[in-house]
CSV table of C-alpha atoms in Angstrom, one decimal:
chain,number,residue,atom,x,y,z
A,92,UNK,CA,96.2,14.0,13.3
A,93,UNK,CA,98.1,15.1,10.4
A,94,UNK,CA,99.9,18.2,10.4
A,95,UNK,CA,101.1,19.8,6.8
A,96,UNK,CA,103.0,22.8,7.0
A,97,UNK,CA,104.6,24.6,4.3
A,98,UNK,CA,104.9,22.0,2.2
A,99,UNK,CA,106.5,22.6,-1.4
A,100,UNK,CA,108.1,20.3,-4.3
A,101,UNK,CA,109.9,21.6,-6.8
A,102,UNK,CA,111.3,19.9,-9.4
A,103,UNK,CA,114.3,22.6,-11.1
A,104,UNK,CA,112.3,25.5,-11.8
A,105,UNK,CA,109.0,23.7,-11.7
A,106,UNK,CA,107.0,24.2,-8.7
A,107,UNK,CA,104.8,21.5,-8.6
A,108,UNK,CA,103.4,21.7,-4.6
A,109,UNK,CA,103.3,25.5,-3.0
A,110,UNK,CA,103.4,26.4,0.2
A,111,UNK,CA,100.7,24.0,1.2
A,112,UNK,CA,99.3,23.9,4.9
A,113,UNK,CA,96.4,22.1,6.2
A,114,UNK,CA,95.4,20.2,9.4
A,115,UNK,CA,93.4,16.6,8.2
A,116,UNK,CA,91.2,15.8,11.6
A,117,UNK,CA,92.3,12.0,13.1
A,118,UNK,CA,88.8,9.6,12.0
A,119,UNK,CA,88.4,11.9,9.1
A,120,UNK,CA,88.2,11.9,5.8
A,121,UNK,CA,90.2,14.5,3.9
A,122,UNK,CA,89.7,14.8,0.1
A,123,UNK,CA,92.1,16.4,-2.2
A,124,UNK,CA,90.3,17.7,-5.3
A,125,UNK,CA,91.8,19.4,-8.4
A,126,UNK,CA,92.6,19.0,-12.1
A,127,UNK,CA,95.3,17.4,-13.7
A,128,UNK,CA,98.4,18.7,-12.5
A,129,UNK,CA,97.4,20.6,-9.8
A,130,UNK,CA,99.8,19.0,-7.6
A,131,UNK,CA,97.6,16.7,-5.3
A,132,UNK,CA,99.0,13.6,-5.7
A,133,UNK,CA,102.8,14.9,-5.4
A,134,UNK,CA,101.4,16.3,-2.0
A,135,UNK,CA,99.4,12.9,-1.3
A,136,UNK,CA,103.0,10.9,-2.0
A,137,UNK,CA,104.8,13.3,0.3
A,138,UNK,CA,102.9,11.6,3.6
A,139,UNK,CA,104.3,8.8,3.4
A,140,UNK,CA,107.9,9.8,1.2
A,141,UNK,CA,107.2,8.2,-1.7
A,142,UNK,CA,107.9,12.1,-3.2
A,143,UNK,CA,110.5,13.9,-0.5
A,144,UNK,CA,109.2,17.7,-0.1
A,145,UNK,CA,111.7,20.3,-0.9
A,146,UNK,CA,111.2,22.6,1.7
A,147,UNK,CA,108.1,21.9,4.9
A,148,UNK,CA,107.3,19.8,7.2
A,149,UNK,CA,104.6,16.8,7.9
A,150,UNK,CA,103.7,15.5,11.5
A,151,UNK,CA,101.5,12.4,12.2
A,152,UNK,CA,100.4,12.7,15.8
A,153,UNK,CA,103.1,14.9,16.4
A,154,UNK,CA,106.1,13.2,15.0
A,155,UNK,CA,107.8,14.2,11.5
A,156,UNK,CA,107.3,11.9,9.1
A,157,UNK,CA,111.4,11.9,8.3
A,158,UNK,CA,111.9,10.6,11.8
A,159,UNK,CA,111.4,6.9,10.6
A,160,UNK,CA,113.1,5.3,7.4
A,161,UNK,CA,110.7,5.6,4.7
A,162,UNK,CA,109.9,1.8,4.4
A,163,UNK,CA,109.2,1.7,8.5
A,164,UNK,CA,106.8,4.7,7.3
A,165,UNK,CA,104.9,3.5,4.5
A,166,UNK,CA,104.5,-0.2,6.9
A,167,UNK,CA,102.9,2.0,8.6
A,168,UNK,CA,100.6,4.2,6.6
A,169,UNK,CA,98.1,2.0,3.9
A,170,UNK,CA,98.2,3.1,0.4
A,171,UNK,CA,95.5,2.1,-2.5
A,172,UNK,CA,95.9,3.4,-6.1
A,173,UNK,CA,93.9,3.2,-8.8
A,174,UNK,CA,94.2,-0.1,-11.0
A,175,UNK,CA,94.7,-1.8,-7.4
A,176,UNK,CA,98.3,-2.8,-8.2
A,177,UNK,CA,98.1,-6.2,-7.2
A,178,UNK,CA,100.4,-8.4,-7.4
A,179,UNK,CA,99.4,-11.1,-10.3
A,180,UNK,CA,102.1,-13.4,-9.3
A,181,UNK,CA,100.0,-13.9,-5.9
A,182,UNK,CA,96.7,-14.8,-4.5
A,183,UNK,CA,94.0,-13.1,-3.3
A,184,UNK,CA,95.1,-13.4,0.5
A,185,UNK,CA,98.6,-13.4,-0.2
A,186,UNK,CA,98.3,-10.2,-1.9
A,187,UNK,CA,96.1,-9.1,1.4
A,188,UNK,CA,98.9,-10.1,4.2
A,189,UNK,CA,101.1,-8.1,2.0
A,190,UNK,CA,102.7,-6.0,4.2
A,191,UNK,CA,101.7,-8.0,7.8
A,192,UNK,CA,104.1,-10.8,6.6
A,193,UNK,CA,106.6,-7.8,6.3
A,194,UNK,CA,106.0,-6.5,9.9
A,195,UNK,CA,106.5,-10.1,10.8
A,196,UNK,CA,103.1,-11.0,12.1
A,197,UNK,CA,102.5,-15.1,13.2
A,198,UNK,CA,100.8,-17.2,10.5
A,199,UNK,CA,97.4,-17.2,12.8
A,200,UNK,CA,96.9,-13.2,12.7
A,201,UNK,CA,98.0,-12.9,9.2
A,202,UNK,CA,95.2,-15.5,8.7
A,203,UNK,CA,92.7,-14.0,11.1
A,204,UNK,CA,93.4,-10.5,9.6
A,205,UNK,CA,92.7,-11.7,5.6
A,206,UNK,CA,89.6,-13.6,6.6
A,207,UNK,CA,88.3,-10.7,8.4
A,208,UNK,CA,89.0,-8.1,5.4
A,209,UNK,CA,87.8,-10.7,2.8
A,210,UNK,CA,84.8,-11.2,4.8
A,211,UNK,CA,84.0,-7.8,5.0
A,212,UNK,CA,84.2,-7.0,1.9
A,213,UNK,CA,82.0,-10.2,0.9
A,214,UNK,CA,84.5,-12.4,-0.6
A,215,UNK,CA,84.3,-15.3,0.7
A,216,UNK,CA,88.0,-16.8,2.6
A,217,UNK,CA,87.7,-20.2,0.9
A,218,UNK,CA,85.9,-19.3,-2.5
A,219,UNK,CA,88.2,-16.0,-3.4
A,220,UNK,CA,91.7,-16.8,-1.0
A,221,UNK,CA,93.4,-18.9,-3.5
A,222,UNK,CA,92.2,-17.0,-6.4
A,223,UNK,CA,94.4,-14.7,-9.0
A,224,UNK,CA,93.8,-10.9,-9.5
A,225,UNK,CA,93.7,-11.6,-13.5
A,226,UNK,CA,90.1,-14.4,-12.1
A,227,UNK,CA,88.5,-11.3,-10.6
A,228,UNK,CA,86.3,-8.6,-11.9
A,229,UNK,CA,87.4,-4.5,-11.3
A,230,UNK,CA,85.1,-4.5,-8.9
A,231,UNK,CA,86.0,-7.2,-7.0
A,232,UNK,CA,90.1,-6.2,-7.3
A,233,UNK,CA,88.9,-2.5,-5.7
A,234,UNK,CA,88.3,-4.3,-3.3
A,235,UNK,CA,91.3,-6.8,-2.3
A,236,UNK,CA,93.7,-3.3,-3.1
A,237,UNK,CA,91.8,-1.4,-0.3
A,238,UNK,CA,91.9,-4.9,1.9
A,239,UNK,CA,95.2,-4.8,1.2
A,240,UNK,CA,96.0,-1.5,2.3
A,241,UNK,CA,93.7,-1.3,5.5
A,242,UNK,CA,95.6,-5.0,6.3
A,243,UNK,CA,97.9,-4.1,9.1
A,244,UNK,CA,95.6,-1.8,10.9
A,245,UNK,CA,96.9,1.9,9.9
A,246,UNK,CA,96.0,4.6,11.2
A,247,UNK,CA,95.9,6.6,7.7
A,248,UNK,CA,95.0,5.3,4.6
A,249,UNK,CA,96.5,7.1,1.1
A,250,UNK,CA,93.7,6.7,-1.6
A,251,UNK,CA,95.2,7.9,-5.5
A,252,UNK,CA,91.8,8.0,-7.5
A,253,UNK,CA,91.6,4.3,-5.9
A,254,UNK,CA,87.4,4.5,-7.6
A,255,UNK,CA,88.3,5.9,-11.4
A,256,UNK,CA,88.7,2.9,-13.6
A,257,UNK,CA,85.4,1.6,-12.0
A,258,UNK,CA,82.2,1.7,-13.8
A,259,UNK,CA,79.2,3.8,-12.2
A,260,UNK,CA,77.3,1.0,-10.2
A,261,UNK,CA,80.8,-0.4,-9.1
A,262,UNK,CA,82.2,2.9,-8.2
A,263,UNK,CA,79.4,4.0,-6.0
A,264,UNK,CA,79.2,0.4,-4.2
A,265,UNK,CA,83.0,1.0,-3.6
A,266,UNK,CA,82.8,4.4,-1.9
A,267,UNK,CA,79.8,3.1,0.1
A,268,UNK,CA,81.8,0.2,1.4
A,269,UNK,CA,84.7,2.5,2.2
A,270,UNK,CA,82.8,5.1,4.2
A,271,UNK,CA,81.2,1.8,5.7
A,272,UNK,CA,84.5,0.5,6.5
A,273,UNK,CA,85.9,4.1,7.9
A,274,UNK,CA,83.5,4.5,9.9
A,275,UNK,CA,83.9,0.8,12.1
A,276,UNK,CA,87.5,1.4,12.1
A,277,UNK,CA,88.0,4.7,12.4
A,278,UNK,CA,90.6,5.3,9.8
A,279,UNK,CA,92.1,8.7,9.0
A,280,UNK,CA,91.6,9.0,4.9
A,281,UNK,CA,93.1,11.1,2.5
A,282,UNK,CA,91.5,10.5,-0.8
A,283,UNK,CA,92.6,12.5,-4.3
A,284,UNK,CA,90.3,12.7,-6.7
A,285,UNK,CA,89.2,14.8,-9.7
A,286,UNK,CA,85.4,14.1,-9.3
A,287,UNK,CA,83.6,17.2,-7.4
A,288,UNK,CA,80.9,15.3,-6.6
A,289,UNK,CA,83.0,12.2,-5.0
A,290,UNK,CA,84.6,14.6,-2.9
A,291,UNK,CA,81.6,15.9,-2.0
A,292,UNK,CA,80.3,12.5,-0.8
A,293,UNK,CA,83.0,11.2,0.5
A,294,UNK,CA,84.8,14.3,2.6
A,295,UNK,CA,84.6,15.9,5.7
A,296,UNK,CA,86.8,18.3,4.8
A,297,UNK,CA,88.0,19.3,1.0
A,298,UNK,CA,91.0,20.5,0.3
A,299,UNK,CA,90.7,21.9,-3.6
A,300,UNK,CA,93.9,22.7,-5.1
A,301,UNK,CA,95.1,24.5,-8.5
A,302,UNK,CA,98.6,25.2,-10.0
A,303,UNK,CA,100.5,23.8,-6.9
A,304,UNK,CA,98.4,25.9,-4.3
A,305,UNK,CA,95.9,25.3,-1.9
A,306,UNK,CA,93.3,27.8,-2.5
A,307,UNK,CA,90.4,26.6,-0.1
A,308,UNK,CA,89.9,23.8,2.9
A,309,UNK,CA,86.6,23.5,4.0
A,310,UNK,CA,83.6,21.4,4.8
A,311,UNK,CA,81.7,20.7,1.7
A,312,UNK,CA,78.8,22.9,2.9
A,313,UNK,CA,81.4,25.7,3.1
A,314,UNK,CA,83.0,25.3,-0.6
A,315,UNK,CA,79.8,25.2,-2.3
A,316,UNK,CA,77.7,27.9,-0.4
A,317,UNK,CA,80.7,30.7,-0.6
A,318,UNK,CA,83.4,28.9,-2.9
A,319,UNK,CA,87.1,31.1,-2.5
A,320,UNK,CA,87.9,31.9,-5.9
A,321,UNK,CA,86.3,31.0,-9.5
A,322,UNK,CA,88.4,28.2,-9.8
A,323,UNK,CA,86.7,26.7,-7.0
A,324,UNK,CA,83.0,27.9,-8.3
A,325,UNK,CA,84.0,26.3,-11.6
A,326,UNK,CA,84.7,22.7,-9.7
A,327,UNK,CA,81.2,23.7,-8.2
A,328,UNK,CA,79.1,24.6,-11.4
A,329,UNK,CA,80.3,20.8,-12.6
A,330,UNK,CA,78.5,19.3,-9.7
A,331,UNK,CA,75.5,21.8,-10.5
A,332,UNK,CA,72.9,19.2,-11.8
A,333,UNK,CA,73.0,16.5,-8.7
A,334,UNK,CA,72.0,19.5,-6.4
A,335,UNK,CA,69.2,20.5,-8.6
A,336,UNK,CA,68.3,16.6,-7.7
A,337,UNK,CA,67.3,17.7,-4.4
A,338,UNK,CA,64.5,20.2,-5.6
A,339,UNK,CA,62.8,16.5,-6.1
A,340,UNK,CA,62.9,15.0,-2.9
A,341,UNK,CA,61.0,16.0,0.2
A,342,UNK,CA,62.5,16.7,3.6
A,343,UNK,CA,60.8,14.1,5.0
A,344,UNK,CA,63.1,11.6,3.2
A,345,UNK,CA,66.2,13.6,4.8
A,346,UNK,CA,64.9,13.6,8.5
A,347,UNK,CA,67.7,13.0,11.0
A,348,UNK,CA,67.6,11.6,14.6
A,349,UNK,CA,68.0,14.3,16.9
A,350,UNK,CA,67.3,17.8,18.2
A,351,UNK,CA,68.3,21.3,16.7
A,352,UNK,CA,67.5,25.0,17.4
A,353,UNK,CA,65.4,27.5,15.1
A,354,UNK,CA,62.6,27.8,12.7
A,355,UNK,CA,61.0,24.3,12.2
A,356,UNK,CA,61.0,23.4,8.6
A,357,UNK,CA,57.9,21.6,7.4
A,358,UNK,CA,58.5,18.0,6.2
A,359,UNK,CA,56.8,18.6,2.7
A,360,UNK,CA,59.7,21.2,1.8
A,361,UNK,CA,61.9,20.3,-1.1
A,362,UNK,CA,64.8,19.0,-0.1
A,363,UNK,CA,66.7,22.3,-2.5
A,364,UNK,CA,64.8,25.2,-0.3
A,365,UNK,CA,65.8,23.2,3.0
A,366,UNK,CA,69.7,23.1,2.3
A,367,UNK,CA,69.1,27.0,0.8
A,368,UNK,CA,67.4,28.0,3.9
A,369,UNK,CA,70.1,26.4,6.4
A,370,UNK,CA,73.3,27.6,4.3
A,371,UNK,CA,71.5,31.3,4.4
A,372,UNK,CA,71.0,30.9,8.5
A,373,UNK,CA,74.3,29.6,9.0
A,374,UNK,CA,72.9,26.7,10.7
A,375,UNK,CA,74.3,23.1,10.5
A,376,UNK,CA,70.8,22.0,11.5
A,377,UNK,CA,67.2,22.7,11.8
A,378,UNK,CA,64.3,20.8,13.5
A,379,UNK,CA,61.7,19.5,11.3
A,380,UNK,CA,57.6,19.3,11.6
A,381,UNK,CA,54.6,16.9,9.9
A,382,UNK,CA,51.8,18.2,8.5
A,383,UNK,CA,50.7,18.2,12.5
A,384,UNK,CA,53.3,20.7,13.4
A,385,UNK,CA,54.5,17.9,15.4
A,386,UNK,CA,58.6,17.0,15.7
A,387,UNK,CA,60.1,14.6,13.4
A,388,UNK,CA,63.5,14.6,14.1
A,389,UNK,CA,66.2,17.5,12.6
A,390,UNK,CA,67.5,18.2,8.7
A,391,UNK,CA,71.5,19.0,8.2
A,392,UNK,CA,73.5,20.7,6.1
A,393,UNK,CA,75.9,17.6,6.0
A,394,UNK,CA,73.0,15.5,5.2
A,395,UNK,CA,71.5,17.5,2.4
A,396,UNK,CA,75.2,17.7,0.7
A,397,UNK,CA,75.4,14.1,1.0
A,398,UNK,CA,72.1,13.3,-0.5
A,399,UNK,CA,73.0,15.7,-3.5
A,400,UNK,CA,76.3,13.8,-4.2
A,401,UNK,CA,74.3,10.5,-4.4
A,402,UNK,CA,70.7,11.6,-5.4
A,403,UNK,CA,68.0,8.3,-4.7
């Protein structure tokens, strides 16, 4: 669990983070979303004291993040950026067992560790291991810098826009390998991005913030069915066209394993009305019939966002 409270950073007479508080779930994924300059990287960089705050406090598990030297913390706590920042002097797996080497892990787990990432990401040990960042595509060094960072086993992994230099195709192959890759090792993520619709896809939880401030944390559900201010409906209106995707696809191509209370919805509903008719009942979930009236299986709010973020 990570614990924010009353976080600022202010640089003279600049306030560049305000007050922030929020509580990011452990296993989650928390996505900070807002323009340029509306402080969410300078709150991203104070979890692991690359920024210091100016006034606040942040606890991981409990524990203030000042109560280790910053370098012990950021061992600690993986980081990806966008651009990867590898280093070009290095090789693909040297690059990797980065930070393991520093920890001072035995050759054999370093090794073990690199060949499990590289596998996992589909790169090959022998074929891409001796390689050089500059003999890789963008796509392919995404990939090594979130290896890279997810190398020692941390519990929380920093992400700076870690998908924007990526092209379309890439970018959405990348965020499918990472919510892939949360999910088996149950990573707490903080991402920052500028992309409504990747926060929508990728978060639990959004955090939108403007001018230093944190004006709304919520499930994506939440922000787009009853958004706090009209900064946040703004954000909202930009991801407008994906969820008039949905009006396309039927519900029987978003049917869920599982059981859920209420009105049955039939499976020939647009996919649109479904997500309108569950934000207006207040339910995560509804059950879902065939053209029989028998049960399918259940329709979620969650589900329905998700789909609308990535229309197929």
């Amino acid at each position: 669990m990570i614990e924010i409270e009353g976080i600022s950073k202010r640089y003279d007479a600049t306030t560049v983070v305000d007050d922030v508080s929020m509580v990011i779930e452990p296993r989650t994924i928390a996505v900070i979303v807002g323009t340029s300059g509306s402080g969410k990287t300078t709150l991203l960089r104070m979890i692991n004291r690359l920024v210091e705050p100016t006034a606040g406090v942040i606890r991981l598990d409990g524990a203030d993040n000042r109560s280790l030297p910053g370098y012990e913390l950021r061992r600690s706590i993986g980081y990806a950026i966008q651009g990867h920042g590898l280093f070009p002097h290095r090789t693909v797996a040297q690059n990797i067992a980065t930070v393991p080497v520093l920890l001072g892990w035995d050759a054999a787990r370093i090794k073990r560790r690199v060949d499990e990432l590289m596998t996992l990401y589909q790169l090959d040990p022998q074929a891409f291991g001796p390689r050089y960042p500059h003999e890789l595509s963008g796509g392919q060094q995404q990939r090594v810098g979130v290896a890279r960072a997810l190398a020692a086993e941390p519990n929380v992994l920093l992400m700076d826009e870690p998908f924007g230099a990526l092209d379309p195709i890439i970018r959405n192959k990348a965020q499918e390998d990472l919510l892939a890759i949360q999910k088996r090792f149950g990573t707490t993520i903080i991402l920052v991005t500028h992309d409504m619709e990747e926060a929508v896809h990728m978060g639990d939880k959004i955090a939108v913030m403007d001018a230093g401030k944190l004006v709304q944390y919520a499930r994506p559900a939440e922000i787009l069915a009853k958004p706090a201010s009209a900064f946040v409906e703004t954000l909202v209106g930009a991801s407008e066209k994906p969820f008039r995707l949905l009006s396309l696809g039927r519900v029987r191509d978003a049917v869920e394993t599982g059981a859920a209370e209420g009105e049955a919805i039939p499976a020939d509903t647009s996919q649109r009305d479904a997500l309108a008719e569950l934000l207006w009942s207040g339910r995560p979930a509804l059950p879902v019939t065939g053209a029989d009236g028998k049960p399918l299986g259940r329709v979620t709010v969650d589900g329905l966002v998700k789909r609308a973020a990535r229309p197929t």
